[in-house]
CSV table of C-alpha atoms and ligand atoms in Angstrom, one decimal:
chain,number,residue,atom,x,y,z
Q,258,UNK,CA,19.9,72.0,44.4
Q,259,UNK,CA,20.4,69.1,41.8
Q,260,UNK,CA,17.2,66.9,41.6
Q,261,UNK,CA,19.0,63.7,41.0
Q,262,UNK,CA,21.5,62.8,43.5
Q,263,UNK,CA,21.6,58.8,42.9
Q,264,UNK,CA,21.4,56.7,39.7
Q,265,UNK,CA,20.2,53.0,40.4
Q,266,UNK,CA,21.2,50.1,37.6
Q,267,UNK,CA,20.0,46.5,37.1
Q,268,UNK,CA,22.9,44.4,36.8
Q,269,UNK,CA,22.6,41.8,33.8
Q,270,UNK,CA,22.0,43.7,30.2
Q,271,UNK,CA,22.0,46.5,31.4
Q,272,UNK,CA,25.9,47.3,33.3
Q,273,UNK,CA,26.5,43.6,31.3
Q,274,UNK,CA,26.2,42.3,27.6
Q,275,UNK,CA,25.1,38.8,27.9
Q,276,UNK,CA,24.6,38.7,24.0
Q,277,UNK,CA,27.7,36.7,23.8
Q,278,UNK,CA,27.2,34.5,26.4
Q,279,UNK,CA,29.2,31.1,25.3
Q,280,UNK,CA,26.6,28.1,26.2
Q,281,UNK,CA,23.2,28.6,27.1
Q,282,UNK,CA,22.0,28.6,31.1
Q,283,UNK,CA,22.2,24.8,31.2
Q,284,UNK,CA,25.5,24.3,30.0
Q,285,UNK,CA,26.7,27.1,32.4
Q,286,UNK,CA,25.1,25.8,35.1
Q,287,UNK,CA,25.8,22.2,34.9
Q,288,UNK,CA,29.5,23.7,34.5
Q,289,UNK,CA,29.1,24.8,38.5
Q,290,UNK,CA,26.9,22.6,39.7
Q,291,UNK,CA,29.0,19.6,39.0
Q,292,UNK,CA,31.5,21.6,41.5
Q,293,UNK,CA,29.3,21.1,43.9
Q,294,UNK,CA,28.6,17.7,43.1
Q,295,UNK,CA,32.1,16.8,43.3
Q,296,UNK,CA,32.8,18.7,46.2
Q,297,UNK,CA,29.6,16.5,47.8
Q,298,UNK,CA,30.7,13.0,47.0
Q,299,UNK,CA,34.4,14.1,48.4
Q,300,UNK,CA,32.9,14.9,51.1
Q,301,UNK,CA,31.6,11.0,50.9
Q,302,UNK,CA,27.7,12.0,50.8
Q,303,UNK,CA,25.9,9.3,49.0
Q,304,UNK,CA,24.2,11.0,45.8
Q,305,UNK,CA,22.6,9.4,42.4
Q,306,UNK,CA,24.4,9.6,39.1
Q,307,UNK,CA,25.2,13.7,38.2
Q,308,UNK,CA,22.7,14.0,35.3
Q,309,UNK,CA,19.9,12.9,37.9
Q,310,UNK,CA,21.3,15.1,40.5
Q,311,UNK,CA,21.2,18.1,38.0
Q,312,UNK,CA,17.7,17.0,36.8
Q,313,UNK,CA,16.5,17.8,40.5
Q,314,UNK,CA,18.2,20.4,40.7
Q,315,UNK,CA,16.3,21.8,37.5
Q,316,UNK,CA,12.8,21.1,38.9
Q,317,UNK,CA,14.2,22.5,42.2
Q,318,UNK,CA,15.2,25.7,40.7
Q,319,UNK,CA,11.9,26.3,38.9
Q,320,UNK,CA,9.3,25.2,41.5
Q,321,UNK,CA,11.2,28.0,44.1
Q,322,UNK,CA,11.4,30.5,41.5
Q,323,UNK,CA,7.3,30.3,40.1
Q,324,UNK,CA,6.5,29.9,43.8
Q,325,UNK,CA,8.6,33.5,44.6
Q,326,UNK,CA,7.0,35.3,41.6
Q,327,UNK,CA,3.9,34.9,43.0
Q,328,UNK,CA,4.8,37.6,46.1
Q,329,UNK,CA,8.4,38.5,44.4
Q,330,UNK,CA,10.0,37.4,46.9
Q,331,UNK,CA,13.7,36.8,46.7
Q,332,UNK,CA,14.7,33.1,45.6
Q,333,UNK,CA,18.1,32.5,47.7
Q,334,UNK,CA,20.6,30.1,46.5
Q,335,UNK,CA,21.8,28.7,49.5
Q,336,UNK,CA,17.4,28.0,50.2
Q,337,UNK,CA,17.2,26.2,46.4
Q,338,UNK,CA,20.4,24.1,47.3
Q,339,UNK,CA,19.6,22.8,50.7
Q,340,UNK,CA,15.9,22.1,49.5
Q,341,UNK,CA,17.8,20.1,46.6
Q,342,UNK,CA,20.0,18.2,49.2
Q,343,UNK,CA,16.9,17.9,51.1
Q,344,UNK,CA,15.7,15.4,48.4
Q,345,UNK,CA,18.7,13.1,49.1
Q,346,UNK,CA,18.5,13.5,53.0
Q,347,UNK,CA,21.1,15.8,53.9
Q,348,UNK,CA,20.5,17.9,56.0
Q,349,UNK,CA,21.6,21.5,56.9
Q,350,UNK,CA,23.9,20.3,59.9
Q,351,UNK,CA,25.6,17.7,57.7
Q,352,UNK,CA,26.5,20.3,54.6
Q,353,UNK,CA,29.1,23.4,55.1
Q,354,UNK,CA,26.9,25.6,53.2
Q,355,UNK,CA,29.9,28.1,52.9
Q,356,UNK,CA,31.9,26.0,51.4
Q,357,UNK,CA,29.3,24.7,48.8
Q,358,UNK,CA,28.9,28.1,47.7
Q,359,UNK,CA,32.6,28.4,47.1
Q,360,UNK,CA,33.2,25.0,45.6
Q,361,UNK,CA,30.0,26.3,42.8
Q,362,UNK,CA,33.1,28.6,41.9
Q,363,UNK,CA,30.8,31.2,40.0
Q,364,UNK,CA,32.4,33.8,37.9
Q,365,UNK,CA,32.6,35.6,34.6
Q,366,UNK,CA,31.1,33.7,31.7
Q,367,UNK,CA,33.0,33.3,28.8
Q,368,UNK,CA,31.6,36.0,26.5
Q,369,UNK,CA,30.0,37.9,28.8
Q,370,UNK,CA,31.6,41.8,28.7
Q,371,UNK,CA,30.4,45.4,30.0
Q,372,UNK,CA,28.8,46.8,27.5
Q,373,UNK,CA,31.7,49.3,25.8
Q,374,UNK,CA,30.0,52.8,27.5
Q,375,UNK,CA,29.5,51.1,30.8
Q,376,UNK,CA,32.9,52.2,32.4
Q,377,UNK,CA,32.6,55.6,31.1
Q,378,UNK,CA,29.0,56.6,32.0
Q,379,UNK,CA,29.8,54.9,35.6
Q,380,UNK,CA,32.9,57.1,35.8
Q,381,UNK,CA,31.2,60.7,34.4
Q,382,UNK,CA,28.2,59.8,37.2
Q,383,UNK,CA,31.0,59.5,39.8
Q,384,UNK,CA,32.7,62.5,38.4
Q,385,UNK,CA,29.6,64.5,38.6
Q,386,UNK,CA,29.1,63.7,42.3
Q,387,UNK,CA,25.9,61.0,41.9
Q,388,UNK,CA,25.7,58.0,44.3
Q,389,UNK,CA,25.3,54.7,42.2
Q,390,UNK,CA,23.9,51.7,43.4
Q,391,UNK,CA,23.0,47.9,42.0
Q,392,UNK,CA,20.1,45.9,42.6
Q,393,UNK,CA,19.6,42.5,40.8
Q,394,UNK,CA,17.2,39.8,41.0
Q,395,UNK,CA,19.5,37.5,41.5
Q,396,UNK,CA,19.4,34.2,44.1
Q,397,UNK,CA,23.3,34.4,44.6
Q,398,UNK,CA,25.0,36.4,47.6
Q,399,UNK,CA,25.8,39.8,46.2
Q,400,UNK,CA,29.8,38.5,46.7
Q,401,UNK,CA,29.4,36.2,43.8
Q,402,UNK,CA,28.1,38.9,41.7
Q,403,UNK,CA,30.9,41.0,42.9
Q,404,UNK,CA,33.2,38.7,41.3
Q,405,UNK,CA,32.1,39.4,37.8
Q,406,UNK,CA,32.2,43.3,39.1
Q,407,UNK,CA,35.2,43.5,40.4
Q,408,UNK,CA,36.8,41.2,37.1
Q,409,UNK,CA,34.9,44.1,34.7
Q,410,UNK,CA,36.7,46.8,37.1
Q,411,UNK,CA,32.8,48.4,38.0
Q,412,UNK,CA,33.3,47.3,41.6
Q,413,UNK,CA,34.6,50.5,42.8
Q,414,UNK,CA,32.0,52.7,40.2
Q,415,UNK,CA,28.7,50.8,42.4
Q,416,UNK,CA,28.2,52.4,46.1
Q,417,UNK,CA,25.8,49.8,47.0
Q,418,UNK,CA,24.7,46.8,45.4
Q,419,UNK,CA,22.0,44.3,46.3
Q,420,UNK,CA,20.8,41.2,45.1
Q,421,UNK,CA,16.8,39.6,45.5
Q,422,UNK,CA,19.0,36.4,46.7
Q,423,UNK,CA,20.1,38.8,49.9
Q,424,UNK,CA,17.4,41.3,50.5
Q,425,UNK,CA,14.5,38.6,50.3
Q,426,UNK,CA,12.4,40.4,47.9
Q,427,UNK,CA,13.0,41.1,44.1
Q,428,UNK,CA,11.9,43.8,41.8
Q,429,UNK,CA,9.5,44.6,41.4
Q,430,UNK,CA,8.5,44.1,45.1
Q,431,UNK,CA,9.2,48.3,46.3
Q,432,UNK,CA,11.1,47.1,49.5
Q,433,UNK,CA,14.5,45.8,47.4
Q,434,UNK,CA,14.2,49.2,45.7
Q,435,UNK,CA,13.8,51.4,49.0
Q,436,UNK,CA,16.5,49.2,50.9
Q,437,UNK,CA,19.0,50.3,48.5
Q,438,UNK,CA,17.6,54.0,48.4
Q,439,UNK,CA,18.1,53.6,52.6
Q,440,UNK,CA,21.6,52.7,52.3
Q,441,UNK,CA,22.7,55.5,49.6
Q,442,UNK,CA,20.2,58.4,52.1
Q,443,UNK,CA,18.3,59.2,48.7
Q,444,UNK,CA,14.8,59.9,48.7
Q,445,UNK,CA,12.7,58.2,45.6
Q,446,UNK,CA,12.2,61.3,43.7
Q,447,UNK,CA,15.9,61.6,44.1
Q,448,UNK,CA,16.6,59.0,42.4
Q,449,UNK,CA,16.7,57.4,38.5
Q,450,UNK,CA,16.6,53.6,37.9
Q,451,UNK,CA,18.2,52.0,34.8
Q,452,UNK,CA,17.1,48.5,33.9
Q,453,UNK,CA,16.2,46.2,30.5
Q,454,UNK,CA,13.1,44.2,32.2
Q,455,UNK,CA,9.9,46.5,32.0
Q,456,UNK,CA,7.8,44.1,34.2
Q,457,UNK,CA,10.8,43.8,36.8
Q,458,UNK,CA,13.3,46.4,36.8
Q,459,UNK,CA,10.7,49.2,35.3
Q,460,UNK,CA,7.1,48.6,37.0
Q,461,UNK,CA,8.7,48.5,40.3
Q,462,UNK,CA,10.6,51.7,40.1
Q,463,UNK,CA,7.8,53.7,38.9
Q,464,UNK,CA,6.0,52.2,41.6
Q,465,UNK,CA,8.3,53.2,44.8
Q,466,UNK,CA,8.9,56.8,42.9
Q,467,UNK,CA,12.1,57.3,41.0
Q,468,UNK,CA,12.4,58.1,38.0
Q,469,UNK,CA,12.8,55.3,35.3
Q,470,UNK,CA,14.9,54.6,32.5
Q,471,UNK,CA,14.6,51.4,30.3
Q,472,UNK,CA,17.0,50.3,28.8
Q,473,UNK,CA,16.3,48.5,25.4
Q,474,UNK,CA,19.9,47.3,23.8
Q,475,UNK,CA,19.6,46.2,20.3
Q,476,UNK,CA,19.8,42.2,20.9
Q,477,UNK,CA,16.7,42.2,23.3
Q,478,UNK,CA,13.4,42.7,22.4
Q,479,UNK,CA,10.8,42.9,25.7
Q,480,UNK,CA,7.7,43.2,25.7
Q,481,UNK,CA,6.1,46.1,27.3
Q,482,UNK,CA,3.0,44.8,28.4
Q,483,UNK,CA,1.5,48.4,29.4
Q,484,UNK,CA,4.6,49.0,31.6
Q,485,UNK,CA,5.4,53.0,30.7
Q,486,UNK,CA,9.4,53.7,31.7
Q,487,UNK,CA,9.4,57.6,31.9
Q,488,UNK,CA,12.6,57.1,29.1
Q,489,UNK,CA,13.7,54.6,26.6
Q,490,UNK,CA,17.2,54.2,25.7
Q,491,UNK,CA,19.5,52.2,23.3
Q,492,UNK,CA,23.1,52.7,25.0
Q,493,UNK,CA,23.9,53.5,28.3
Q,494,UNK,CA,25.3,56.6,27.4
Q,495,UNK,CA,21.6,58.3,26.1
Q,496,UNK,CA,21.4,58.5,30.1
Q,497,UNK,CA,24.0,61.7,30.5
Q,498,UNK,CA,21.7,63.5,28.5
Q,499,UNK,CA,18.5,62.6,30.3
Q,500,UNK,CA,20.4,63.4,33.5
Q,501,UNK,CA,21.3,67.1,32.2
Q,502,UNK,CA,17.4,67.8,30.8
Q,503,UNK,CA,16.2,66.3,34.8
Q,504,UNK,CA,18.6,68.8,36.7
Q,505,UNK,CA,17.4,71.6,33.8
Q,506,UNK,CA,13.8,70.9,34.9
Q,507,UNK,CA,14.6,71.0,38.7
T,832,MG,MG1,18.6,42.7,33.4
């Protein structure tokens, strides 16, 4: 019986090349978030000025995310927006939170590609009968992830996919890791996880039990910080082999 029956990925430098990425994260996200600041004063809610807004916004986004890496739990977009409209008195019954989310109008950023194995590794793991899955520390609903999926054509390769945003915890918290391990039927030992962020994607894998797999692409450079991945890789591809020496040992 094979050893492995499920390969788990992180989602961002890892399925993803963000060294391309045109504009940093502020230029991105001021990009969307003045959606949603247009969408808001069409909607005649009385806000300040847009660079203001943003600014809270900002301070918003990084008081919720230091205050979740103290327990990794998951940060939730829809939670940092409606503390953010909080600020301005709007409360939850007043704002269509669905359509806020939709009028952000996230999707791929310009520059942002798989990297050029990613479709082919995805595809052989299929082939060879694993079951894939996706887990990202991300705040948005996994549909908005999806979008950049399903634009990269890995939708269909992914058998489940999770973000922190969703689940309520992130990685390397073990229950974001075991939820997706639930859904696929796969036991830990069962199981590899490929990711790029030793303290995140790595610590918590080793922790819950599955095998783990960093993934080091040449245009990051993390530090380890006495986090041990059980293998170190370069290109997605280095995994096949890894694969074939587990199912050898088994
Ligand atoms: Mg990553």
């Amino acid at each position: 019986m094979a050893r492995i029956r499920a390969v788990l990925f992180d989602m961002d430098d890892t399925l993803i090349d963000w060294s391309g990425a045109q504009g940093d994260i502020t230029a991105i996200e001021t990009r969307h978030l003045r959606n949603v600041y247009n969408y808001l004063t069409g909607q005649n809610h009385q806000l300040p000025p847009f660079p203001d807004f943003f600014e809270q916004f900002r301070t918003t986004m990084f008081a919720v995310w230091a205050e979740a890496k103290k327990e990794w739990t998951g940060v939730s977009f829809s939670g940092v927006l409606q503390t953010l409209f909080d600020c301005y008195g709007l409360n939850a019954d007043q704002i269509d939170m669905e359509a806020v989310l939709q009028a952000y109008d996230w999707g791929v950023v310009p520059g942002v590609v798989p990297f050029d194995d990613t479709i082919s590794v995805l595809a052989q793991l299929k082939n060879e009968g694993y079951k894939t899955g996706l887990i990202t520390n991300s705040m948005q609903p996994i549909w908005m992830r999806e979008i950049e999926l399903s634009a990269f054509g890995l939708l269909d390769y992914l058998d489940t996919r999770l973000t922190s945003g969703d689940v309520g915890y992130m990685k390397p918290h073990p229950v974001i890791y075991r939820r997706a391990l639930e859904l696929l039927g796969v036991a830990p030992e069962a199981a590899v996880f490929v990711g790029d962020r030793p303290e995140n994607d790595i610590a918590g894998a080793n922790e819950v039990g599955l095998t783990s797999v960093l993934i080091s692409p040449p245009h990051l450079n993390r530090d380890l910080n006495g986090v041990e991945p059980n293998f170190t890789i370069s290109k997605l591809e280095e995994l096949l082999p890894i694969l074939a020496q587990l199912e050898g040992e088994s």
